[in-house]
Tab-separated table of N, CA, C and O in Angstrom:
chain	number	residue	atom	x	y	z
A	1	MET	N	214.522	229.923	-94.967
A	1	MET	CA	214.701	228.972	-93.887
A	1	MET	C	214.241	227.589	-94.369
A	1	MET	O	213.234	227.443	-95.036
A	2	ASN	N	214.986	226.596	-93.976
A	2	ASN	CA	214.709	225.209	-94.367
A	2	ASN	C	213.872	224.525	-93.282
A	2	ASN	O	214.343	224.308	-92.171
A	3	TRP	N	212.648	224.165	-93.604
A	3	TRP	CA	211.726	223.555	-92.645
A	3	TRP	C	211.650	222.035	-92.793
A	3	TRP	O	210.831	221.395	-92.143
A	4	SER	N	212.479	221.441	-93.616
A	4	SER	CA	212.352	220.010	-93.895
A	4	SER	C	212.589	219.146	-92.651
A	4	SER	O	211.930	218.109	-92.484
A	5	TYR	N	213.488	219.550	-91.772
A	5	TYR	CA	213.748	218.772	-90.554
A	5	TYR	C	212.481	218.650	-89.721
A	5	TYR	O	212.142	217.563	-89.250
A	6	LEU	N	211.779	219.759	-89.550
A	6	LEU	CA	210.552	219.755	-88.753
A	6	LEU	C	209.545	218.758	-89.316
A	6	LEU	O	208.999	217.937	-88.586
A	7	PHE	N	209.309	218.808	-90.631
A	7	PHE	CA	208.301	217.933	-91.233
A	7	PHE	C	208.739	216.470	-91.276
A	7	PHE	O	207.930	215.572	-91.043
A	8	LYS	N	210.017	216.229	-91.564
A	8	LYS	CA	210.510	214.844	-91.544
A	8	LYS	C	210.406	214.257	-90.148
A	8	LYS	O	210.001	213.109	-89.968
A	9	HIS	N	210.773	215.048	-89.152
A	9	HIS	CA	210.732	214.590	-87.764
A	9	HIS	C	209.293	214.318	-87.333
A	9	HIS	O	208.992	213.277	-86.735
A	10	TRP	N	208.402	215.235	-87.649
A	10	TRP	CA	206.992	215.122	-87.261
A	10	TRP	C	206.328	213.921	-87.914
A	10	TRP	O	205.805	213.034	-87.249
A	11	PHE	N	206.366	213.872	-89.244
A	11	PHE	CA	205.667	212.795	-89.942
A	11	PHE	C	206.359	211.450	-89.765
A	11	PHE	O	205.703	210.411	-89.719
A	12	GLY	N	207.689	211.464	-89.654
A	12	GLY	CA	208.399	210.220	-89.379
A	12	GLY	C	207.974	209.612	-88.053
A	12	GLY	O	207.737	208.408	-87.938
A	13	THR	N	207.851	210.464	-87.042
A	13	THR	CA	207.407	210.000	-85.727
A	13	THR	C	205.985	209.442	-85.809
A	13	THR	O	205.690	208.374	-85.254
A	14	LEU	N	205.102	210.144	-86.506
A	14	LEU	CA	203.713	209.692	-86.617
A	14	LEU	C	203.588	208.383	-87.395
A	14	LEU	O	202.760	207.534	-87.063
A	15	ILE	N	204.409	208.208	-88.402
A	15	ILE	CA	204.320	207.020	-89.259
A	15	ILE	C	204.942	205.797	-88.595
A	15	ILE	O	204.395	204.700	-88.666
A	16	ILE	N	206.078	205.960	-87.933
A	16	ILE	CA	206.836	204.819	-87.416
A	16	ILE	C	206.421	204.397	-86.005
A	16	ILE	O	206.484	203.209	-85.657
A	17	SER	N	205.985	205.322	-85.177
A	17	SER	CA	205.685	205.020	-83.767
A	17	SER	C	204.710	203.867	-83.532
A	17	SER	O	204.932	203.070	-82.615
A	18	PRO	N	203.624	203.733	-84.304
A	18	PRO	CA	202.734	202.587	-84.061
A	18	PRO	C	203.450	201.243	-84.222
A	18	PRO	O	203.159	200.279	-83.509
A	19	PHE	N	204.404	201.173	-85.139
A	19	PHE	CA	205.158	199.933	-85.328
A	19	PHE	C	206.111	199.686	-84.157
A	19	PHE	O	206.308	198.538	-83.743
A	20	VAL	N	206.710	200.753	-83.630
A	20	VAL	CA	207.571	200.625	-82.448
A	20	VAL	C	206.735	200.153	-81.259
A	20	VAL	O	207.167	199.295	-80.491
A	21	TYR	N	205.527	200.686	-81.136
A	21	TYR	CA	204.616	200.249	-80.074
A	21	TYR	C	204.335	198.753	-80.196
A	21	TYR	O	204.336	198.026	-79.197
A	22	GLU	N	204.100	198.277	-81.405
A	22	GLU	CA	203.860	196.841	-81.616
A	22	GLU	C	205.086	196.018	-81.227
A	22	GLU	O	204.950	194.935	-80.650
A	23	LEU	N	206.278	196.518	-81.534
A	23	LEU	CA	207.504	195.813	-81.129
A	23	LEU	C	207.615	195.744	-79.607
A	23	LEU	O	207.994	194.706	-79.057
A	24	PHE	N	207.301	196.839	-78.926
A	24	PHE	CA	207.309	196.838	-77.454
A	24	PHE	C	206.318	195.807	-76.918
A	24	PHE	O	206.605	195.108	-75.953
A	25	ASN	N	205.156	195.709	-77.538
A	25	ASN	CA	204.153	194.742	-77.087
A	25	ASN	C	204.574	193.303	-77.342
A	25	ASN	O	204.216	192.409	-76.582
A	26	LEU	N	205.329	193.067	-78.399
A	26	LEU	CA	205.845	191.717	-78.662
A	26	LEU	C	206.817	191.277	-77.584
A	26	LEU	O	206.937	190.085	-77.291
A	27	MET	N	207.509	192.237	-76.980
A	27	MET	CA	208.478	191.916	-75.934
A	27	MET	C	207.806	191.628	-74.591
A	27	MET	O	208.419	191.032	-73.723
A	28	LYS	N	206.570	192.070	-74.443
A	28	LYS	CA	205.839	191.806	-73.200
A	28	LYS	C	205.396	190.348	-73.164
A	28	LYS	O	204.906	189.811	-74.151
A	29	VAL	N	205.522	189.736	-72.021
A	29	VAL	CA	205.115	188.342	-71.867
A	29	VAL	C	203.595	188.240	-71.749
A	29	VAL	O	202.967	187.406	-72.390
A	30	ASN	N	203.005	189.088	-70.966
A	30	ASN	CA	201.558	189.028	-70.716
A	30	ASN	C	200.834	190.172	-71.411
A	30	ASN	O	200.200	191.006	-70.781
A	31	SER	N	200.896	190.211	-72.701
A	31	SER	CA	200.191	191.246	-73.444
A	31	SER	C	198.752	190.801	-73.651
A	31	SER	O	198.478	189.852	-74.365
A	32	ASN	N	197.831	191.484	-73.008
A	32	ASN	CA	196.431	191.090	-73.083
A	32	ASN	C	195.597	192.080	-73.900
A	32	ASN	O	194.437	192.271	-73.645
A	33	ARG	N	196.191	192.688	-74.888
A	33	ARG	CA	195.462	193.647	-75.709
A	33	ARG	C	194.632	192.926	-76.756
A	33	ARG	O	194.968	191.850	-77.223
A	34	VAL	N	193.554	193.553	-77.128
A	34	VAL	CA	192.657	192.966	-78.118
A	34	VAL	C	193.076	193.379	-79.521
A	34	VAL	O	193.099	192.573	-80.437
A	35	ILE	N	193.409	194.630	-79.682
A	35	ILE	CA	193.780	195.143	-81.001
A	35	ILE	C	194.945	196.109	-80.841
A	35	ILE	O	195.036	196.827	-79.848
A	36	GLY	N	195.839	196.128	-81.804
A	36	GLY	CA	197.001	197.000	-81.736
A	36	GLY	C	196.844	198.220	-82.613
A	36	GLY	O	195.868	198.369	-83.347
A	37	LEU	N	197.825	199.095	-82.537
A	37	LEU	CA	197.773	200.330	-83.309
A	37	LEU	C	197.950	200.097	-84.801
A	37	LEU	O	197.431	200.852	-85.613
A	38	VAL	N	198.672	199.045	-85.174
A	38	VAL	CA	198.906	198.790	-86.589
A	38	VAL	C	197.628	198.285	-87.274
A	38	VAL	O	197.361	198.618	-88.421
A	39	GLU	N	196.819	197.538	-86.547
A	39	GLU	CA	195.572	197.036	-87.126
A	39	GLU	C	194.605	198.164	-87.479
A	39	GLU	O	193.792	198.029	-88.379
A	40	ILE	N	194.683	199.253	-86.749
A	40	ILE	CA	193.833	200.411	-87.027
A	40	ILE	C	194.714	201.598	-87.429
A	40	ILE	O	194.489	202.736	-87.023
A	41	TYR	N	195.703	201.330	-88.282
A	41	TYR	CA	196.734	202.299	-88.630
A	41	TYR	C	196.190	203.631	-89.152
A	41	TYR	O	196.637	204.681	-88.695
A	42	PRO	N	195.248	203.648	-90.095
A	42	PRO	CA	194.761	204.952	-90.575
A	42	PRO	C	194.145	205.801	-89.455
A	42	PRO	O	194.394	207.005	-89.379
A	43	ILE	N	193.395	205.168	-88.579
A	43	ILE	CA	192.790	205.892	-87.465
A	43	ILE	C	193.874	206.370	-86.503
A	43	ILE	O	193.836	207.507	-86.016
A	44	THR	N	194.839	205.513	-86.240
A	44	THR	CA	195.960	205.878	-85.372
A	44	THR	C	196.694	207.090	-85.930
A	44	THR	O	197.005	208.031	-85.194
A	45	PHE	N	196.961	207.071	-87.239
A	45	PHE	CA	197.685	208.183	-87.864
A	45	PHE	C	196.883	209.482	-87.761
A	45	PHE	O	197.430	210.529	-87.420
A	46	ILE	N	195.593	209.426	-88.044
A	46	ILE	CA	194.754	210.631	-88.009
A	46	ILE	C	194.697	211.211	-86.601
A	46	ILE	O	194.887	212.421	-86.410
A	47	PHE	N	194.461	210.360	-85.593
A	47	PHE	CA	194.413	210.863	-84.217
A	47	PHE	C	195.777	211.370	-83.758
A	47	PHE	O	195.864	212.382	-83.055
A	48	SER	N	196.850	210.695	-84.143
A	48	SER	CA	198.192	211.158	-83.799
A	48	SER	C	198.459	212.527	-84.414
A	48	SER	O	199.032	213.410	-83.771
A	49	LEU	N	198.048	212.690	-85.652
A	49	LEU	CA	198.226	213.970	-86.339
A	49	LEU	C	197.464	215.078	-85.621
A	49	LEU	O	198.013	216.148	-85.326
A	50	ILE	N	196.210	214.819	-85.290
A	50	ILE	CA	195.383	215.827	-84.613
A	50	ILE	C	195.971	216.204	-83.254
A	50	ILE	O	196.102	217.390	-82.926
A	51	PHE	N	196.338	215.193	-82.456
A	51	PHE	CA	196.859	215.479	-81.118
A	51	PHE	C	198.254	216.110	-81.145
A	51	PHE	O	198.659	216.742	-80.174
A	52	SER	N	198.982	215.943	-82.237
A	52	SER	CA	200.336	216.498	-82.296
A	52	SER	C	200.383	217.914	-82.867
A	52	SER	O	201.418	218.571	-82.780
A	53	ILE	N	199.304	218.388	-83.427
A	53	ILE	CA	199.308	219.728	-84.041
A	53	ILE	C	199.713	220.824	-83.049
A	53	ILE	O	200.596	221.638	-83.375
A	54	PRO	N	199.138	220.890	-81.845
A	54	PRO	CA	199.583	221.958	-80.914
A	54	PRO	C	201.076	221.882	-80.596
A	54	PRO	O	201.759	222.909	-80.556
A	55	THR	N	201.576	220.678	-80.404
A	55	THR	CA	203.002	220.506	-80.120
A	55	THR	C	203.856	221.041	-81.259
A	55	THR	O	204.823	221.764	-81.041
A	56	TYR	N	203.490	220.696	-82.490
A	56	TYR	CA	204.333	221.092	-83.616
A	56	TYR	C	204.139	222.544	-84.045
A	56	TYR	O	205.000	223.100	-84.726
A	57	ILE	N	203.059	223.170	-83.632
A	57	ILE	CA	202.948	224.621	-83.841
A	57	ILE	C	203.963	225.320	-82.937
A	57	ILE	O	204.722	226.187	-83.393
A	58	ILE	N	204.008	224.920	-81.670
A	58	ILE	CA	204.987	225.500	-80.744
A	58	ILE	C	206.400	225.115	-81.178
A	58	ILE	O	207.326	225.935	-81.133
A	59	TYR	N	206.580	223.872	-81.618
A	59	TYR	CA	207.863	223.392	-82.131
A	59	TYR	C	208.338	224.308	-83.267
A	59	TYR	O	209.509	224.662	-83.339
A	60	GLY	N	207.419	224.685	-84.150
A	60	GLY	CA	207.751	225.572	-85.263
A	60	GLY	C	208.254	226.922	-84.792
A	60	GLY	O	209.216	227.474	-85.344
A	61	PHE	N	207.615	227.473	-83.752
A	61	PHE	CA	208.077	228.747	-83.196
A	61	PHE	C	209.470	228.600	-82.569
A	61	PHE	O	210.330	229.475	-82.739
A	62	ILE	N	209.690	227.510	-81.858
A	62	ILE	CA	211.012	227.264	-81.261
A	62	ILE	C	212.056	227.092	-82.361
A	62	ILE	O	213.161	227.643	-82.290
A	63	TYR	N	211.706	226.338	-83.389
A	63	TYR	CA	212.581	226.107	-84.534
A	63	TYR	C	212.981	227.448	-85.169
A	63	TYR	O	214.154	227.694	-85.443
A	64	TYR	N	211.993	228.289	-85.391
A	64	TYR	CA	212.220	229.611	-85.986
A	64	TYR	C	213.126	230.457	-85.086
A	64	TYR	O	214.073	231.083	-85.558
A	65	PHE	N	212.850	230.461	-83.787
A	65	PHE	CA	213.655	231.217	-82.827
A	65	PHE	C	215.108	230.743	-82.836
A	65	PHE	O	216.037	231.558	-82.850
A	66	LEU	N	215.310	229.432	-82.825
A	66	LEU	CA	216.666	228.882	-82.819
A	66	LEU	C	217.408	229.242	-84.103
A	66	LEU	O	218.602	229.572	-84.067
A	67	ALA	N	216.703	229.198	-85.226
A	67	ALA	CA	217.333	229.528	-86.508
A	67	ALA	C	217.698	231.012	-86.576
A	67	ALA	O	218.792	231.364	-87.036
A	68	ARG	N	216.794	231.873	-86.135
A	68	ARG	CA	217.029	233.318	-86.192
A	68	ARG	C	218.161	233.751	-85.272
A	68	ARG	O	218.872	234.713	-85.560
A	69	ASN	N	218.316	233.067	-84.152
A	69	ASN	CA	219.358	233.426	-83.189
A	69	ASN	C	220.641	232.633	-83.382
A	69	ASN	O	221.533	232.695	-82.542
A	70	GLU	N	220.703	231.877	-84.453
A	70	GLU	CA	221.894	231.116	-84.838
A	70	GLU	C	222.454	230.267	-83.703
A	70	GLU	O	223.659	230.245	-83.437
A	71	VAL	N	221.556	229.562	-83.022
A	71	VAL	CA	221.966	228.613	-81.986
A	71	VAL	C	222.615	227.424	-82.692
A	71	VAL	O	222.186	227.025	-83.778
A	72	SER	N	223.634	226.852	-82.097
A	72	SER	CA	224.346	225.744	-82.740
A	72	SER	C	223.396	224.578	-83.035
A	72	SER	O	222.373	224.401	-82.359
A	73	ILE	N	223.757	223.800	-84.020
A	73	ILE	CA	222.926	222.661	-84.443
A	73	ILE	C	222.749	221.671	-83.296
A	73	ILE	O	221.643	221.191	-83.044
A	74	MET	N	223.810	221.369	-82.578
A	74	MET	CA	223.743	220.405	-81.474
A	74	MET	C	222.791	220.896	-80.379
A	74	MET	O	221.926	220.153	-79.922
A	75	LYS	N	222.942	222.142	-79.974
A	75	LYS	CA	222.063	222.699	-78.947
A	75	LYS	C	220.620	222.765	-79.444
A	75	LYS	O	219.684	222.497	-78.685
A	76	SER	N	220.446	223.118	-80.694
A	76	SER	CA	219.107	223.195	-81.272
A	76	SER	C	218.428	221.833	-81.266
A	76	SER	O	217.244	221.723	-80.902
A	77	LYS	N	219.155	220.804	-81.659
A	77	LYS	CA	218.580	219.453	-81.649
A	77	LYS	C	218.186	219.027	-80.232
A	77	LYS	O	217.129	218.458	-80.018
A	78	ILE	N	219.046	219.313	-79.281
A	78	ILE	CA	218.754	218.949	-77.892
A	78	ILE	C	217.496	219.674	-77.410
A	78	ILE	O	216.608	219.059	-76.811
A	79	ILE	N	217.406	220.960	-77.678
A	79	ILE	CA	216.237	221.737	-77.262
A	79	ILE	C	214.975	221.209	-77.935
A	79	ILE	O	213.939	221.009	-77.281
A	80	LEU	N	215.044	220.982	-79.236
A	80	LEU	CA	213.873	220.497	-79.974
A	80	LEU	C	213.444	219.108	-79.503
A	80	LEU	O	212.248	218.835	-79.347
A	81	LEU	N	214.405	218.225	-79.268
A	81	LEU	CA	214.069	216.873	-78.814
A	81	LEU	C	213.512	216.874	-77.396
A	81	LEU	O	212.554	216.145	-77.106
A	82	LEU	N	214.088	217.668	-76.521
A	82	LEU	CA	213.556	217.761	-75.157
A	82	LEU	C	212.117	218.275	-75.175
A	82	LEU	O	211.246	217.729	-74.492
A	83	PHE	N	211.881	219.314	-75.961
A	83	PHE	CA	210.529	219.851	-76.058
A	83	PHE	C	209.568	218.804	-76.615
A	83	PHE	O	208.468	218.614	-76.089
A	84	THR	N	209.979	218.110	-77.665
A	84	THR	CA	209.107	217.117	-78.284
A	84	THR	C	208.780	215.979	-77.329
A	84	THR	O	207.619	215.585	-77.190
A	85	VAL	N	209.778	215.436	-76.662
A	85	VAL	CA	209.552	214.320	-75.737
A	85	VAL	C	208.658	214.750	-74.580
A	85	VAL	O	207.709	214.034	-74.219
A	86	LEU	N	208.941	215.903	-74.002
A	86	LEU	CA	208.091	216.382	-72.905
A	86	LEU	C	206.655	216.623	-73.378
A	86	LEU	O	205.699	216.303	-72.668
A	87	SER	N	206.502	217.135	-74.590
A	87	SER	CA	205.161	217.368	-75.139
A	87	SER	C	204.425	216.062	-75.409
A	87	SER	O	203.215	215.968	-75.168
A	88	ILE	N	205.135	215.062	-75.911
A	88	ILE	CA	204.524	213.750	-76.146
A	88	ILE	C	204.033	213.161	-74.826
A	88	ILE	O	202.895	212.710	-74.716
A	89	LEU	N	204.904	213.172	-73.829
A	89	LEU	CA	204.529	212.611	-72.528
A	89	LEU	C	203.358	213.372	-71.903
A	89	LEU	O	202.430	212.753	-71.362
A	90	LEU	N	203.379	214.686	-72.011
A	90	LEU	CA	202.288	215.498	-71.469
A	90	LEU	C	200.974	215.242	-72.205
A	90	LEU	O	199.927	215.071	-71.579
A	91	THR	N	201.034	215.181	-73.520
A	91	THR	CA	199.825	214.928	-74.311
A	91	THR	C	199.215	213.580	-73.971
A	91	THR	O	198.005	213.477	-73.743
A	92	PHE	N	200.036	212.545	-73.908
A	92	PHE	CA	199.515	211.215	-73.579
A	92	PHE	C	199.000	211.164	-72.144
A	92	PHE	O	198.036	210.464	-71.862
A	93	HIS	N	199.638	211.901	-71.251
A	93	HIS	CA	199.147	211.939	-69.872
A	93	HIS	C	197.772	212.608	-69.799
A	93	HIS	O	196.875	212.129	-69.108
A	94	ILE	N	197.609	213.694	-70.533
A	94	ILE	CA	196.322	214.398	-70.549
A	94	ILE	C	195.244	213.548	-71.218
A	94	ILE	O	194.138	213.410	-70.700
A	95	VAL	N	195.563	212.958	-72.357
A	95	VAL	CA	194.563	212.213	-73.132
A	95	VAL	C	194.226	210.876	-72.487
A	95	VAL	O	193.051	210.517	-72.378
A	96	PHE	N	195.231	210.129	-72.063
A	96	PHE	CA	195.008	208.777	-71.549
A	96	PHE	C	195.134	208.671	-70.033
A	96	PHE	O	195.046	207.572	-69.490
A	97	ASN	N	195.421	209.772	-69.367
A	97	ASN	CA	195.558	209.777	-67.914
A	97	ASN	C	196.606	208.769	-67.436
A	97	ASN	O	196.396	208.034	-66.478
A	98	ALA	N	197.718	208.711	-68.156
A	98	ALA	CA	198.876	207.873	-67.813
A	98	ALA	C	198.581	206.375	-67.821
A	98	ALA	O	199.332	205.593	-67.260
A	99	ARG	N	197.491	205.952	-68.457
A	99	ARG	CA	197.189	204.518	-68.526
A	99	ARG	C	197.979	203.819	-69.630
A	99	ARG	O	198.189	202.626	-69.577
A	100	GLU	N	198.354	204.547	-70.647
A	100	GLU	CA	199.027	203.954	-71.800
A	100	GLU	C	200.481	204.412	-71.881
A	100	GLU	O	200.876	205.089	-72.825
A	101	LEU	N	201.258	204.024	-70.904
A	101	LEU	CA	202.657	204.439	-70.844
A	101	LEU	C	203.466	203.880	-72.014
A	101	LEU	O	204.334	204.565	-72.555
A	102	THR	N	203.160	202.674	-72.451
A	102	THR	CA	203.912	202.059	-73.547
A	102	THR	C	203.752	202.845	-74.845
A	102	THR	O	204.710	202.994	-75.602
A	103	ILE	N	202.578	203.373	-75.089
A	103	ILE	CA	202.364	204.163	-76.308
A	103	ILE	C	203.191	205.440	-76.246
A	103	ILE	O	203.891	205.785	-77.209
A	104	SER	N	203.139	206.139	-75.126
A	104	SER	CA	203.892	207.391	-75.030
A	104	SER	C	205.390	207.139	-75.118
A	104	SER	O	206.117	207.920	-75.748
A	105	ILE	N	205.861	206.058	-74.536
A	105	ILE	CA	207.289	205.729	-74.623
A	105	ILE	C	207.676	205.402	-76.064
A	105	ILE	O	208.728	205.827	-76.541
A	106	SER	N	206.827	204.669	-76.779
A	106	SER	CA	207.151	204.327	-78.169
A	106	SER	C	207.221	205.585	-79.039
A	106	SER	O	208.108	205.706	-79.891
A	107	TYR	N	206.309	206.530	-78.828
A	107	TYR	CA	206.367	207.786	-79.581
A	107	TYR	C	207.606	208.597	-79.191
A	107	TYR	O	208.272	209.175	-80.057
A	108	ALA	N	207.934	208.641	-77.913
A	108	ALA	CA	209.102	209.400	-77.460
A	108	ALA	C	210.401	208.796	-77.985
A	108	ALA	O	211.275	209.526	-78.477
A	109	VAL	N	210.519	207.480	-77.909
A	109	VAL	CA	211.734	206.809	-78.402
A	109	VAL	C	211.888	207.026	-79.908
A	109	VAL	O	212.984	207.344	-80.397
A	110	THR	N	210.804	206.876	-80.642
A	110	THR	CA	210.851	207.097	-82.092
A	110	THR	C	211.256	208.530	-82.403
A	110	THR	O	212.081	208.778	-83.284
A	111	SER	N	210.693	209.479	-81.669
A	111	SER	CA	211.015	210.881	-81.890
A	111	SER	C	212.493	211.171	-81.622
A	111	SER	O	213.131	211.896	-82.385
A	112	ILE	N	213.022	210.589	-80.568
A	112	ILE	CA	214.439	210.791	-80.245
A	112	ILE	C	215.327	210.205	-81.338
A	112	ILE	O	216.256	210.863	-81.824
A	113	ILE	N	215.045	208.981	-81.741
A	113	ILE	CA	215.876	208.330	-82.761
A	113	ILE	C	215.832	209.101	-84.076
A	113	ILE	O	216.865	209.366	-84.696
A	114	LEU	N	214.626	209.482	-84.512
A	114	LEU	CA	214.513	210.222	-85.772
A	114	LEU	C	215.107	211.620	-85.654
A	114	LEU	O	215.721	212.110	-86.609
A	115	GLY	N	214.937	212.255	-84.504
A	115	GLY	CA	215.514	213.580	-84.309
A	115	GLY	C	217.027	213.575	-84.383
A	115	GLY	O	217.638	214.514	-84.886
A	116	ILE	N	217.621	212.514	-83.887
A	116	ILE	CA	219.075	212.376	-83.974
A	116	ILE	C	219.488	212.010	-85.399
A	116	ILE	O	220.470	212.518	-85.927
A	117	TYR	N	218.716	211.145	-86.037
A	117	TYR	CA	219.051	210.643	-87.372
A	117	TYR	C	218.961	211.734	-88.454
A	117	TYR	O	219.881	211.869	-89.269
A	118	PHE	N	217.875	212.493	-88.477
A	118	PHE	CA	217.703	213.499	-89.529
A	118	PHE	C	218.671	214.655	-89.343
A	118	PHE	O	218.968	215.062	-88.223
A	119	LYS	N	219.136	215.171	-90.465
A	119	LYS	CA	220.093	216.278	-90.438
A	119	LYS	C	219.332	217.592	-90.268
A	119	LYS	O	218.381	217.876	-90.993
A	120	LEU	N	219.764	218.375	-89.301
A	120	LEU	CA	219.174	219.683	-89.056
A	120	LEU	C	220.013	220.731	-89.748
A	120	LEU	O	221.222	220.842	-89.516
A	121	ASN	N	219.398	221.479	-90.638
A	121	ASN	CA	220.064	222.563	-91.337
A	121	ASN	C	219.061	223.686	-91.494
A	121	ASN	O	218.084	223.553	-92.225
A	122	PHE	N	219.262	224.791	-90.786
A	122	PHE	CA	218.307	225.881	-90.814
A	122	PHE	C	218.315	226.642	-92.127
A	122	PHE	O	217.320	227.230	-92.513
A	123	LYS	N	219.439	226.634	-92.815
A	123	LYS	CA	219.560	227.417	-94.033
A	123	LYS	C	219.176	226.583	-95.260
A	123	LYS	O	219.436	225.393	-95.311
A	124	GLU	N	218.564	227.240	-96.233
A	124	GLU	CA	218.229	226.590	-97.492
A	124	GLU	C	219.509	226.207	-98.218
A	124	GLU	O	220.433	227.000	-98.302
A	125	SER	N	219.537	225.009	-98.767
A	125	SER	CA	220.699	224.625	-99.575
A	125	SER	C	220.455	225.033	-101.017
A	125	SER	O	219.352	224.961	-101.523
A	126	LYS	N	221.508	225.505	-101.645
A	126	LYS	CA	221.366	226.014	-103.016
A	126	LYS	C	222.021	225.117	-104.012
A	126	LYS	O	222.888	224.416	-103.859
């Protein structure tokens, strides 16, 4: 089984999302933040990695189930993206109590874009 989609999607989301968050903040007229996620990027990455582990463990089980049952690539991507976005929103709601909506949206948008962009192939290429 080819697990590269899972890891590209996971780490791509973790690496790019802080920059998307900064872009969202640039578009705000009254941004009164003191420090952004990019300024503390290593800490942001480590905390994002830690908080995303439960999501991606379950994601891995879903990925495995979809591959074993030969669900179509399109349906598999939709299921995986829906699960990821809902998990991101739930995690940020639990951790930040819905105070940081822009961060959760930036992670969700990044996850959707990367999930669509990366090629999903359950079988190993030879």
